[in-house]
Coordinates of C-alpha atoms and ligand atoms in Angstrom, one line a residue:
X1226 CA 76.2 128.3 135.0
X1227 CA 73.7 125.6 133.6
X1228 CA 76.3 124.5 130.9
X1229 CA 79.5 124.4 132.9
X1230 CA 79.7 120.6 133.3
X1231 CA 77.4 118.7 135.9
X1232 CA 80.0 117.3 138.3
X1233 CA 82.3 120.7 138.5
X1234 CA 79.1 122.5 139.3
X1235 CA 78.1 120.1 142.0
X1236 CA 80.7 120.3 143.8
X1237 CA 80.9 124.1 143.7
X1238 CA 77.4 124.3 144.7
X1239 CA 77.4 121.6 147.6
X1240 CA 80.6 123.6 148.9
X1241 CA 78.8 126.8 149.1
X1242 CA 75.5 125.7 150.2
X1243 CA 77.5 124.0 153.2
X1244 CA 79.2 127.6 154.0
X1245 CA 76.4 129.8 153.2
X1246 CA 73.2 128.7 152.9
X1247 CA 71.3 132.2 153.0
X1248 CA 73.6 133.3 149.6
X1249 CA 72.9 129.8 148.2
X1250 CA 69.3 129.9 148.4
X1251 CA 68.7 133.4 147.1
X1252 CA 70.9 132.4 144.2
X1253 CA 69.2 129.2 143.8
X1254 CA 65.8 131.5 143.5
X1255 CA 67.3 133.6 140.9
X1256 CA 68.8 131.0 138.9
X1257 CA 65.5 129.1 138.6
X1258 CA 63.8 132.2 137.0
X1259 CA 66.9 132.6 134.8
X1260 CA 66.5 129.6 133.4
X1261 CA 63.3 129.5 132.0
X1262 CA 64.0 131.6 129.6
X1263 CA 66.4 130.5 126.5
X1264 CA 68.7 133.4 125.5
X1265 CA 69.9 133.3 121.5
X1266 CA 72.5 135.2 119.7
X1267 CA 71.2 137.9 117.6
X1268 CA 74.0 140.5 117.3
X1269 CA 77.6 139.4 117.8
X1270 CA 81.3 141.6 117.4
X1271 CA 79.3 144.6 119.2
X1272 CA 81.6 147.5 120.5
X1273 CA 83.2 148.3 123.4
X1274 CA 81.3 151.4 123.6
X1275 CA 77.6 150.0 123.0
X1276 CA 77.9 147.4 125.5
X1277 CA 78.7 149.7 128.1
X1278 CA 76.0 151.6 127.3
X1279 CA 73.9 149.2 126.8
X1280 CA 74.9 148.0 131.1
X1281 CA 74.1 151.7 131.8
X1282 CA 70.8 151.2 130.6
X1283 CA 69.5 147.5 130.6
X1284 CA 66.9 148.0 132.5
X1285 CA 65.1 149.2 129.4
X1286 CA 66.0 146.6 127.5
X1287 CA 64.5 143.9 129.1
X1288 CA 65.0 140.2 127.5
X1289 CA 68.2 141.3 126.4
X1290 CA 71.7 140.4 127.9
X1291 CA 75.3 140.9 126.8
X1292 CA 77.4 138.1 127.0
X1293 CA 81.2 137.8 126.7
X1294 CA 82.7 134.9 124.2
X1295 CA 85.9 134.1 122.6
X1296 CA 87.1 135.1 119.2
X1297 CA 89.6 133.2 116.6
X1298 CA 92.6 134.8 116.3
X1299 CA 94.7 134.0 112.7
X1300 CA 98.1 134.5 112.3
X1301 CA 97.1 134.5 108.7
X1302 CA 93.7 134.4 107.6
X1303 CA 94.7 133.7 103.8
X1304 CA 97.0 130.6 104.6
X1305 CA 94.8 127.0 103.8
X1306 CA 92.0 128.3 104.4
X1307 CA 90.2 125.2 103.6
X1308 CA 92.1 123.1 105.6
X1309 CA 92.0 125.2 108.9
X1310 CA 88.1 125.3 108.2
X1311 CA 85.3 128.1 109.8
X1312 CA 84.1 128.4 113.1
X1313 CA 80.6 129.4 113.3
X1314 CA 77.5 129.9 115.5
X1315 CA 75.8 127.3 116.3
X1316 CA 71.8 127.5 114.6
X1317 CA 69.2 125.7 116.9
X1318 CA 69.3 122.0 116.4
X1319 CA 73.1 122.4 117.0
X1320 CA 72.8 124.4 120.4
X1321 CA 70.0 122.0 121.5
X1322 CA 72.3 119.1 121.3
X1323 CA 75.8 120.9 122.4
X1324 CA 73.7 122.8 125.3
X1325 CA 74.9 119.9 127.4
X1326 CA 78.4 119.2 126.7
X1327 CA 79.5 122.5 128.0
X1328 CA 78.5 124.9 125.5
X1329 CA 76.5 128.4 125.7
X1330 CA 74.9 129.7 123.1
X1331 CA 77.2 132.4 122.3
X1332 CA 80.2 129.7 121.8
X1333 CA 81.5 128.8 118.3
X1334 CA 81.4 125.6 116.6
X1335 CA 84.0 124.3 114.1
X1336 CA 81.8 124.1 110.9
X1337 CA 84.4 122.9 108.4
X1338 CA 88.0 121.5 108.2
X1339 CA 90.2 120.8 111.0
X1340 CA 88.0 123.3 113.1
X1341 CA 85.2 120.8 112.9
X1342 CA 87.0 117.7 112.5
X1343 CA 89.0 118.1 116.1
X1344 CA 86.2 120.4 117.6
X1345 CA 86.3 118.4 120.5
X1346 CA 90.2 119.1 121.3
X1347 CA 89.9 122.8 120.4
X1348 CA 86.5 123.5 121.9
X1349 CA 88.7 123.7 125.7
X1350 CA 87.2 123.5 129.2
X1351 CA 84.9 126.5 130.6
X1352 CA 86.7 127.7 133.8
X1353 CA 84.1 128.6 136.7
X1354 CA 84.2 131.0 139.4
X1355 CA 81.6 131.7 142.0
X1356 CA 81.9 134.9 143.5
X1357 CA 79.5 136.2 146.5
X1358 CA 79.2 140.0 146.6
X1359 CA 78.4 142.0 150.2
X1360 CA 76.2 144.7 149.6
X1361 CA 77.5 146.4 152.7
X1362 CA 81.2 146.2 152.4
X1363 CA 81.2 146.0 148.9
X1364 CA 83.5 143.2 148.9
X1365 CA 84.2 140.3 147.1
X1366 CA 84.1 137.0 148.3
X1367 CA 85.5 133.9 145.6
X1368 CA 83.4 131.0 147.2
X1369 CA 84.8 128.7 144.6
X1370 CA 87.4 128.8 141.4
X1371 CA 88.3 125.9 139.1
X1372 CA 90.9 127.8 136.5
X1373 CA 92.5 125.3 135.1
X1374 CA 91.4 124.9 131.7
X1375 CA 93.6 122.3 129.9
X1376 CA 95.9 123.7 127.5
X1377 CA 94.0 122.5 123.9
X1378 CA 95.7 122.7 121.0
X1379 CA 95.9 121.0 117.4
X1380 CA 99.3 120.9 115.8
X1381 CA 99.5 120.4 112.1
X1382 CA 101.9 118.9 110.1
X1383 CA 101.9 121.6 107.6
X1384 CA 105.5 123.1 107.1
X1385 CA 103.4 126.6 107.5
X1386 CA 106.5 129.2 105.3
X1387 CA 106.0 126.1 102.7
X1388 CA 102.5 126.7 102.6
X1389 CA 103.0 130.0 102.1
X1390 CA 105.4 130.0 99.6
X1391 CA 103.3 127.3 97.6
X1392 CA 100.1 129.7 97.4
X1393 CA 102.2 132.3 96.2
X1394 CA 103.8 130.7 93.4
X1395 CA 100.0 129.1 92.5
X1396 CA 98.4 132.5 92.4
X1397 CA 101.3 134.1 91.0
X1398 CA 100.8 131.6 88.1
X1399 CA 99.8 134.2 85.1
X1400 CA 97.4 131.5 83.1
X1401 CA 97.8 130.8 79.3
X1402 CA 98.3 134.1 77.4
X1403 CA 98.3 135.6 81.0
X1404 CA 94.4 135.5 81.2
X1405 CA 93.7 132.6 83.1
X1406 CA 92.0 130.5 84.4
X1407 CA 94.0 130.2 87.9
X1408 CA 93.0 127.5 89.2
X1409 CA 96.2 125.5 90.8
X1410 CA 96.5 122.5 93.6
X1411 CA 99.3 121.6 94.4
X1412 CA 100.2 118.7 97.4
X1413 CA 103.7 118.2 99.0
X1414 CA 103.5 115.1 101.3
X1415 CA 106.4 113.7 103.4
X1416 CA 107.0 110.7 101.2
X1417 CA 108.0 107.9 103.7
X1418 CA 104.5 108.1 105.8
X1419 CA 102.2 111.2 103.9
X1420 CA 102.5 113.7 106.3
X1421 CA 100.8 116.8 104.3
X1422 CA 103.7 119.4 104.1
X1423 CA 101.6 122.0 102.2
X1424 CA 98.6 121.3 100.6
X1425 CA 97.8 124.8 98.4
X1426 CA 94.5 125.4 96.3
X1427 CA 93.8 128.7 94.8
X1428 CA 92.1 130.3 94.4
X1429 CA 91.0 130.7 98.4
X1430 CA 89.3 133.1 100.4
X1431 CA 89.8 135.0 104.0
X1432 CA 88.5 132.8 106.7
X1433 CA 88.2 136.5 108.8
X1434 CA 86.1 137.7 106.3
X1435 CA 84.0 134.9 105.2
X1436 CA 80.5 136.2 106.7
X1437 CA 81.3 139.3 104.8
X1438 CA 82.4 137.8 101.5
X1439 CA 80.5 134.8 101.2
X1440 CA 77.6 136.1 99.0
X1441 CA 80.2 136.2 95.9
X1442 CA 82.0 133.6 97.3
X1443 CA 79.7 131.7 96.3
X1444 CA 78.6 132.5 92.7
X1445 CA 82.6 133.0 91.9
X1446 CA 82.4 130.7 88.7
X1447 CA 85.7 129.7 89.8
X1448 CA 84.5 128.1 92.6
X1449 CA 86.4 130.0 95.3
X1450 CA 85.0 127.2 98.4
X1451 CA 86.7 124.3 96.7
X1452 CA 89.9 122.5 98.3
X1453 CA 91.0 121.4 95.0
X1454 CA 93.3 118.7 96.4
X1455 CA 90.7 116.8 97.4
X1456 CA 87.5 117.8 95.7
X1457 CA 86.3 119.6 92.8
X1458 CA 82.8 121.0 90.9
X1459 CA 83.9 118.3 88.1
X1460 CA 86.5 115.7 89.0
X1461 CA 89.6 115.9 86.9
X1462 CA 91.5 113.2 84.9
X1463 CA 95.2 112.5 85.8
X1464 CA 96.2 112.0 81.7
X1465 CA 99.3 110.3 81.4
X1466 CA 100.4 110.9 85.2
X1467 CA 98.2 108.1 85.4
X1468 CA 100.3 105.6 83.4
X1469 CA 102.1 104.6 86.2
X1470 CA 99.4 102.5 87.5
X1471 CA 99.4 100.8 84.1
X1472 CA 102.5 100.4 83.8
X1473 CA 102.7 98.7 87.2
X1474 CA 99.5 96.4 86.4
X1475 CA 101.3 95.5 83.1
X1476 CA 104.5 94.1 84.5
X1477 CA 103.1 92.7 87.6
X1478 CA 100.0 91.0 85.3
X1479 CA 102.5 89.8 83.3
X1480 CA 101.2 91.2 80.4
X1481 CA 104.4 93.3 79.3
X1482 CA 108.0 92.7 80.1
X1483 CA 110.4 95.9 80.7
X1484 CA 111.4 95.0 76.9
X1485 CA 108.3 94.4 75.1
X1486 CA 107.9 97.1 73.1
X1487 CA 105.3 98.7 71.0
X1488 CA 105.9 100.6 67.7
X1489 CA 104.4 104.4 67.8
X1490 CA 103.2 106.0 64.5
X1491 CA 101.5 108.9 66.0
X1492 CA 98.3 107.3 65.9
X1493 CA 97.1 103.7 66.5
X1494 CA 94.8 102.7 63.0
X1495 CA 93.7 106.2 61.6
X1496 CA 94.8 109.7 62.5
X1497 CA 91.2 110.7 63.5
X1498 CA 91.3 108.5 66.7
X1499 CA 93.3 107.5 69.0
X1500 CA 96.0 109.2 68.1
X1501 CA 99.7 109.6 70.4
X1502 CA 100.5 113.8 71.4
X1503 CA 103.6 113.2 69.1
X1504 CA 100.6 113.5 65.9
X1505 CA 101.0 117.0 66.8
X1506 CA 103.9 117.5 64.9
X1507 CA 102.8 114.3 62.3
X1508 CA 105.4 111.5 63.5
X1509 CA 105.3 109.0 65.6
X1510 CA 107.9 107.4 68.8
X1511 CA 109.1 105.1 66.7
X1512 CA 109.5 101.7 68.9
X1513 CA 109.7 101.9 72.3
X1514 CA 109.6 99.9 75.6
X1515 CA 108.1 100.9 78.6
X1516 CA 110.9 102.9 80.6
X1517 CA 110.7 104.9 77.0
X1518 CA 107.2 104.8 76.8
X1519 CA 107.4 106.3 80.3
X1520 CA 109.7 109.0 79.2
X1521 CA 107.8 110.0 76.0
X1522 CA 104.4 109.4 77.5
X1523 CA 103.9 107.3 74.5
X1524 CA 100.0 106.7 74.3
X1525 CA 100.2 103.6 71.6
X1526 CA 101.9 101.7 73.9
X1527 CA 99.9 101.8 76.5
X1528 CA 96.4 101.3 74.2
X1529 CA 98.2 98.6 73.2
X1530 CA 99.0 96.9 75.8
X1531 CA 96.4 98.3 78.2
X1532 CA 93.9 96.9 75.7
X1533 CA 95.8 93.5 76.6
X1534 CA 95.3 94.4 80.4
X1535 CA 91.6 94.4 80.5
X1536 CA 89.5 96.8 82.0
X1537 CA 88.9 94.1 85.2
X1538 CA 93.0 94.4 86.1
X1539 CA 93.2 97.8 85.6
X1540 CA 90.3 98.6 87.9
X1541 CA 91.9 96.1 89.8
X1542 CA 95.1 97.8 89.9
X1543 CA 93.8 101.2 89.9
X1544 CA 91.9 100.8 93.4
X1545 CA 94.8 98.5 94.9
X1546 CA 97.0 102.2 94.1
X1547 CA 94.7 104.2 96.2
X1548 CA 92.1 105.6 93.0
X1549 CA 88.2 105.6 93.0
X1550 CA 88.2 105.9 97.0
X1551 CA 88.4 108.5 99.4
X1552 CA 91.8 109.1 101.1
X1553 CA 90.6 109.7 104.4
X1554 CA 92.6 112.6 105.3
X1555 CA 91.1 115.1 107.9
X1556 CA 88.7 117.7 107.6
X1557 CA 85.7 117.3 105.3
X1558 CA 84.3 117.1 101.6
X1559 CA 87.1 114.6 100.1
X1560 CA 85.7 113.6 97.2
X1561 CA 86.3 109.6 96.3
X1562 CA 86.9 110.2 92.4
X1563 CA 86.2 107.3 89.8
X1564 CA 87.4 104.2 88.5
X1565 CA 85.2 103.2 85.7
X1566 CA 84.0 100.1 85.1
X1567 CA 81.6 97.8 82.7
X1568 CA 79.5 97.8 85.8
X1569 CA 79.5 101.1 86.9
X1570 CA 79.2 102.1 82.8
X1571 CA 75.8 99.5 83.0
X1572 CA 73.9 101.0 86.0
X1573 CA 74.6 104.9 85.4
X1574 CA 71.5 106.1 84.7
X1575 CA 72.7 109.9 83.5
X1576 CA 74.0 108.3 80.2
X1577 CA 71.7 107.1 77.5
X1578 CA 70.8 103.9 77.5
X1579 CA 72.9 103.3 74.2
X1580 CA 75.9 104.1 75.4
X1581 CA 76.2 102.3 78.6
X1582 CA 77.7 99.3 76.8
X1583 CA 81.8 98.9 77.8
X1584 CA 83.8 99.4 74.6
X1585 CA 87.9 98.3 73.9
X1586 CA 88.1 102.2 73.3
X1587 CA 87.1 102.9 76.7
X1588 CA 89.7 100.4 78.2
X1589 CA 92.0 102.0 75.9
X1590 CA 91.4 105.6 76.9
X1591 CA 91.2 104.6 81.1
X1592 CA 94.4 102.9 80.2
X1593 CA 96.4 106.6 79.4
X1594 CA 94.5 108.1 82.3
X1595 CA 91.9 110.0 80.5
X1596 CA 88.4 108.5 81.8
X1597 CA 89.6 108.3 85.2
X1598 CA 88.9 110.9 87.9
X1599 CA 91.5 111.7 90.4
X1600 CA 91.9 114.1 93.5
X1601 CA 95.7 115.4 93.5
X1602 CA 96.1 114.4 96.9
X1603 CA 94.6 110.6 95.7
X1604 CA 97.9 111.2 93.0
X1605 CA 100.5 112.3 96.0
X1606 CA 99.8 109.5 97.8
X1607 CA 100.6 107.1 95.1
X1608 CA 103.7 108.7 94.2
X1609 CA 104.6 108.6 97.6
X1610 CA 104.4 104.4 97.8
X1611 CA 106.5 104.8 94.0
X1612 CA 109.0 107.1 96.5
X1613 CA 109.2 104.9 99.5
X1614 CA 109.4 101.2 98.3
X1615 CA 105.8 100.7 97.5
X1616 CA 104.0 101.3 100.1
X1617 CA 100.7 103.4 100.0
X1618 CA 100.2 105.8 102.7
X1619 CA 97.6 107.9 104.7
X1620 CA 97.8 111.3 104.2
X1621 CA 97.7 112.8 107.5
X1622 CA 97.4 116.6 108.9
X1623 CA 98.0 115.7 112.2
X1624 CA 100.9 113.3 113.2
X1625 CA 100.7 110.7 116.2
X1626 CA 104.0 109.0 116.6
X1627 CA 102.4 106.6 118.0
X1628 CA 100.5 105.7 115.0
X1629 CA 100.9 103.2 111.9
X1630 CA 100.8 105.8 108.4
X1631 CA 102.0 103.3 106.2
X1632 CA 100.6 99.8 104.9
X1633 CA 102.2 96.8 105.7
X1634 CA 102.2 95.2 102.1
X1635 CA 104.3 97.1 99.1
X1636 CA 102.0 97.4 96.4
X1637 CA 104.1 95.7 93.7
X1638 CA 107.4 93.4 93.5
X1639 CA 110.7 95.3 93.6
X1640 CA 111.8 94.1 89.9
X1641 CA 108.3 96.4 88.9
X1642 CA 109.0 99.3 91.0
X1643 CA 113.2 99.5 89.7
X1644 CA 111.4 99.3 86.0
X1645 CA 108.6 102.4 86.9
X1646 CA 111.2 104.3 88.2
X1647 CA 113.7 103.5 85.4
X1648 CA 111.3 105.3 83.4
X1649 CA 110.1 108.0 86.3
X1650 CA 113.9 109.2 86.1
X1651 CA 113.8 109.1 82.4
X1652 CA 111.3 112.0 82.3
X1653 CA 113.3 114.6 83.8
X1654 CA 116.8 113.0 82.9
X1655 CA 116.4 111.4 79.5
X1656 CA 116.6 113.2 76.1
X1657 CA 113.4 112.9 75.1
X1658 CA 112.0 113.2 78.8
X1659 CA 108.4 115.7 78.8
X1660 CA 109.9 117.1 81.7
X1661 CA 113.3 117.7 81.3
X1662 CA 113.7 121.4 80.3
X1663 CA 112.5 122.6 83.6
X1664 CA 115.6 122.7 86.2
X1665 CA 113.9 119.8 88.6
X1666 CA 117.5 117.8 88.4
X1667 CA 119.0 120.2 90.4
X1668 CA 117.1 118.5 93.2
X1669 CA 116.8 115.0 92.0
X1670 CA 113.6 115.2 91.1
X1671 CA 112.0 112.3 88.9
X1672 CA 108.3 111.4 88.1
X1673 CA 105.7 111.9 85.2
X1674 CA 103.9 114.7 83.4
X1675 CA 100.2 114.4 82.6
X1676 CA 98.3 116.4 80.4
X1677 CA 94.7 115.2 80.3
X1678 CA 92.0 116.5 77.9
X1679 CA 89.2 117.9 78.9
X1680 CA 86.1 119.2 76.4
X1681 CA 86.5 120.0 73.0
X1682 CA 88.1 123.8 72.5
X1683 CA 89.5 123.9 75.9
X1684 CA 93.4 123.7 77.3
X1685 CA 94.0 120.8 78.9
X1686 CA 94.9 119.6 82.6
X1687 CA 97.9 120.5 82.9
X1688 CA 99.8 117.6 86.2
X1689 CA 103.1 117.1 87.5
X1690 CA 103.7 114.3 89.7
X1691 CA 106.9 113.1 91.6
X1692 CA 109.1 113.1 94.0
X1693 CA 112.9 114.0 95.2
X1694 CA 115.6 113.6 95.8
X1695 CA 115.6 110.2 93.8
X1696 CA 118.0 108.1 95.8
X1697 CA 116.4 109.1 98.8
X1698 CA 113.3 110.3 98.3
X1699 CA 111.8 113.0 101.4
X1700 CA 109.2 115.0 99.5
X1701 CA 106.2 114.1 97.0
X1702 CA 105.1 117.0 94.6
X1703 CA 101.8 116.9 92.7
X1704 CA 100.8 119.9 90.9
X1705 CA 97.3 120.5 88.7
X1706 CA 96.4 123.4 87.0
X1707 CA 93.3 123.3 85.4
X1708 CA 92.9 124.0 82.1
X1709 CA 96.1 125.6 81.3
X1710 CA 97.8 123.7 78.7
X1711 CA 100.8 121.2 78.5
X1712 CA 101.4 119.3 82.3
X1713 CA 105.5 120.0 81.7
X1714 CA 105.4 123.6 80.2
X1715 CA 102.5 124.9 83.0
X1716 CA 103.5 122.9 86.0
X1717 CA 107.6 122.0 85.6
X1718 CA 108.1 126.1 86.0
X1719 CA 106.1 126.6 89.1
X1720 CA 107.6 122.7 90.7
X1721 CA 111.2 124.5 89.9
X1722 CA 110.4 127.2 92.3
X1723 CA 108.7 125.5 94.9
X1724 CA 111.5 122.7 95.0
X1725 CA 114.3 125.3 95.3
X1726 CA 112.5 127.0 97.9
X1727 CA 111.9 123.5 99.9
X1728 CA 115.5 122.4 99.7
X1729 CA 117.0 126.0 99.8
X1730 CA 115.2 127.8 102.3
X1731 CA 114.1 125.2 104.2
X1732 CA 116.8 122.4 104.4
X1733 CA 119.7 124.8 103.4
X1734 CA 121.0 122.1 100.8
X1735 CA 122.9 123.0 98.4
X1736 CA 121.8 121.2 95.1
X1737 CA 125.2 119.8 93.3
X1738 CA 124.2 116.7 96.4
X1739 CA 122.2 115.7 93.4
Ligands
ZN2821 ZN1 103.8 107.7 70.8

């Protein structure tokens, strides 16, 4: 009774002390002796069957009482399992400081995601009812009731069959050669204000088995616990998805115009460095400007001219777009990712002295995305300011209408945003476009493949970043898979399917409105 809530109690007590004193003070006398002593949870989930036989025989048990709590019941246990989070007991410090506000020690506490981060909504009211029993007549008597718990509940923007569907088309995803690794994020965000539609990672785990799996949970090398759309056991690098950004820091800098253009040989001095993907099959673009450098994913261009950019202005840029900081969505453990700088390169003390000195290389390489670190939800939030006129959002999981998602400022003129997404359509429309094989026309879809390398001998990132449809833009796609190759060949297949299920299943449109 101690932990209903002071001023409920009160006035239960006051009510019956008035109408009965003798009950009151023999309950009063009881209660006092109760309370010394502190009961904990040892054994929770018992059966039916042992706690009745357990009341049969408590007397021989002394010290130990049953106690009656709730239990979280999932529709489905497998579905974002990171974002719903784990309820858990609470261990001592926590029950000492809940003990309080209404909790016993039997309750559960959110301990991760949106079970922790809106504990205080879901945790609900404790009803109370004081009932005074006659010994003689063996009757009842309800001295006082307050049922009315308020109704709590959390409802999340997720699009929960899209959610579905999404995880099923990541861990369907067969790997390189069909052996792997799986390990898939993708994030669908409303594009006009960043409400998450389906935010996927896999692979997961069963938040009703979590106590029993967790001991291989965690020493899975493939790191089971992570949300990959917002944090990661090493923080990847967008690759080319990335030369948006650049692109929008070059025009708006004025240090390119849509026509200056650059001329691509496959490799910028020497074919051991620095070299464009094209190398791969020993050419080079040719000339291009930067729609077509968009298209191609050109990498001499944008050393080039990112070289001419400065690592200040792209850092610059790069934060102004939403990189190196943490999104803020619910839940816990977004990781913030990294923008590097001379600064940062100067005062981290896990590289050698000797190479903490800022080199044009470096600029060069930040420049195409590839010493940056990015969170795929950090990437859907960009492209949904390139989908919505320019504005950068807050990705949200739960939606107040009454609320502000959207900054006030665009992040770049108008004449820069027609030019990015001059060349964002070019990608999956244009002739040369790296993602144009894959079927994403069919709902308008237009944006930018990355594929980032990671250590020597390994496949690379594999990103797909955009949005649909193009003339009005609803839904922003970001996929990663993590070393798994090419970001067109591993990601357009699996966008295809989750786009057609978004547009078919879901908004029954048919997609010649493209
Ligand atoms: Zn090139």
């Amino acid at each position: 009774l101690e932990q209903v809530g002071e001023a409920v109690l009160q006035t239960a007590l006051e009510k019956w002390q008035k109408e009965n004193p003798r009950t009151y003070n023999s309950y009063k006398k009881a209660s006092e002796k109760e309370a010394e002593q502190e009961y904990y949870p040892f054994l929770t989930s018992i059966s039916y069957d042992l706690a009745c036989r357990f009341h049969l025989h408590k007397e021989q048990y002394p010290g130990i009482r049953i106690q009656a709590s709730s239990r979280r019941v999932y529709e489905d246990s497998t579905c974002a399992p990171h974002l719903m989070g784990r309820l858990g007991l609470m261990n001592k410090e926590e029950y000492e400081e809940k003990r309080f506000q209404g909790y016993i020690a039997t309750d559960r506490l959110g301990k991760t995601g949106i079970e922790r981060y809106y504990e205080n909504q879901l945790k609900g009211k404790r009803g109370l009812k004081l009932i005074e029993f006659d010994k003689n007549t063996l009757k009842n008597n309800i001295i006082f009731e307050d049922q009315d718990p308020v109704k709590n509940e959390v409802q999340l923007t997720l699009d929960f069959p899209l959610q579905k569907f999404t995880e099923t088309v990541l861990d369907s995803y067969p790997g390189k050669d069909g052996k792997g690794p799986r390990l898939l994020a993708c994030v669908l965000l409303r594009a006009e204000d960043g409400q998450v539609l389906a935010m996927a990672t896999t692979p997961r785990y069963d938040l009703e088995r979590f106590g029993k799996d967790y001991p291989q949970l965690k020493d899975d090398p493939r790191h089971p616990l992570l949300n990959r759309c917002i944090q990661n056991f090493i923080v990847p690098n967008p690759g080319s998805v990335f030369k948006l950004v650049t692109a929008m820091a070059l025009l708006e800098e004025g240090i390119a115009t849509p026509d200056h253009t650059a001329d691509c040989q496959g490799y910028l001095f020497n074919p051991r460095s620095f070299r464009c993907h094209i190398w791969e099959y020993r050419r080079g673009h040719g000339t291009v400007d930067l729609p077509h450098a968009l298209e191609q994913s050109c990498n001499i261009y944008f050393y080039r001219y990112g070289e001419l950019l400065g690592i200040e202005k792209l850092a610059y840029w790069s934060k102004k777009c939403g990189f190196g900081q943490k999104t803020g969505i619910e839940g816990d453990g977004e990781q913030a990712g990294l923008v590097p700088t001379p600064e940062w390169l100067q005062g981290n003390t896990f590289i050698p002295p000797e190479e903490r000195s800022w080199t044009t290389g470096l600029t060069r390489l930040c420049a195409i995305g590839q010493k940056i670190e990015v969170t795929p939800l950090q990437v859907a939030r960009f492209f949904c300011a390139l989908g919505n006129g320019g504005y950068l959002v807050q990705p949200h999981l739960v939606h107040d209408p009454e609320k502000n998602y959207r900054e006030s400022e665009p992040l770049c003129s108008s004449n820069t945003m027609k030019e990015l997404l001059k060349g964002m359509e070019l990608v999956t429309y244009g002739e040369r476009g790296t993602g144009n094989r894959y079927g994403l026309q069919a709902f308008g879809f237009i944006g930018k493949t990355g594929t980032a390398d990671t250590s020597k001998g390994e496949e690379p990132h594999a990103w797909l970043a955009g949005f649909a449809p193009k003339e009005r833009p609803e839904v922003t796609l970001v996929l990663m898979a993590e070393k798994a190759g090419h970001g067109g060949e591993v990601c357009g297949p699996l966008a295809q399917k989750i786009l057609d299920f978004y547009f078919k299943k879901l908004k029954n449109r048919i997609p010649e409105e493209f």
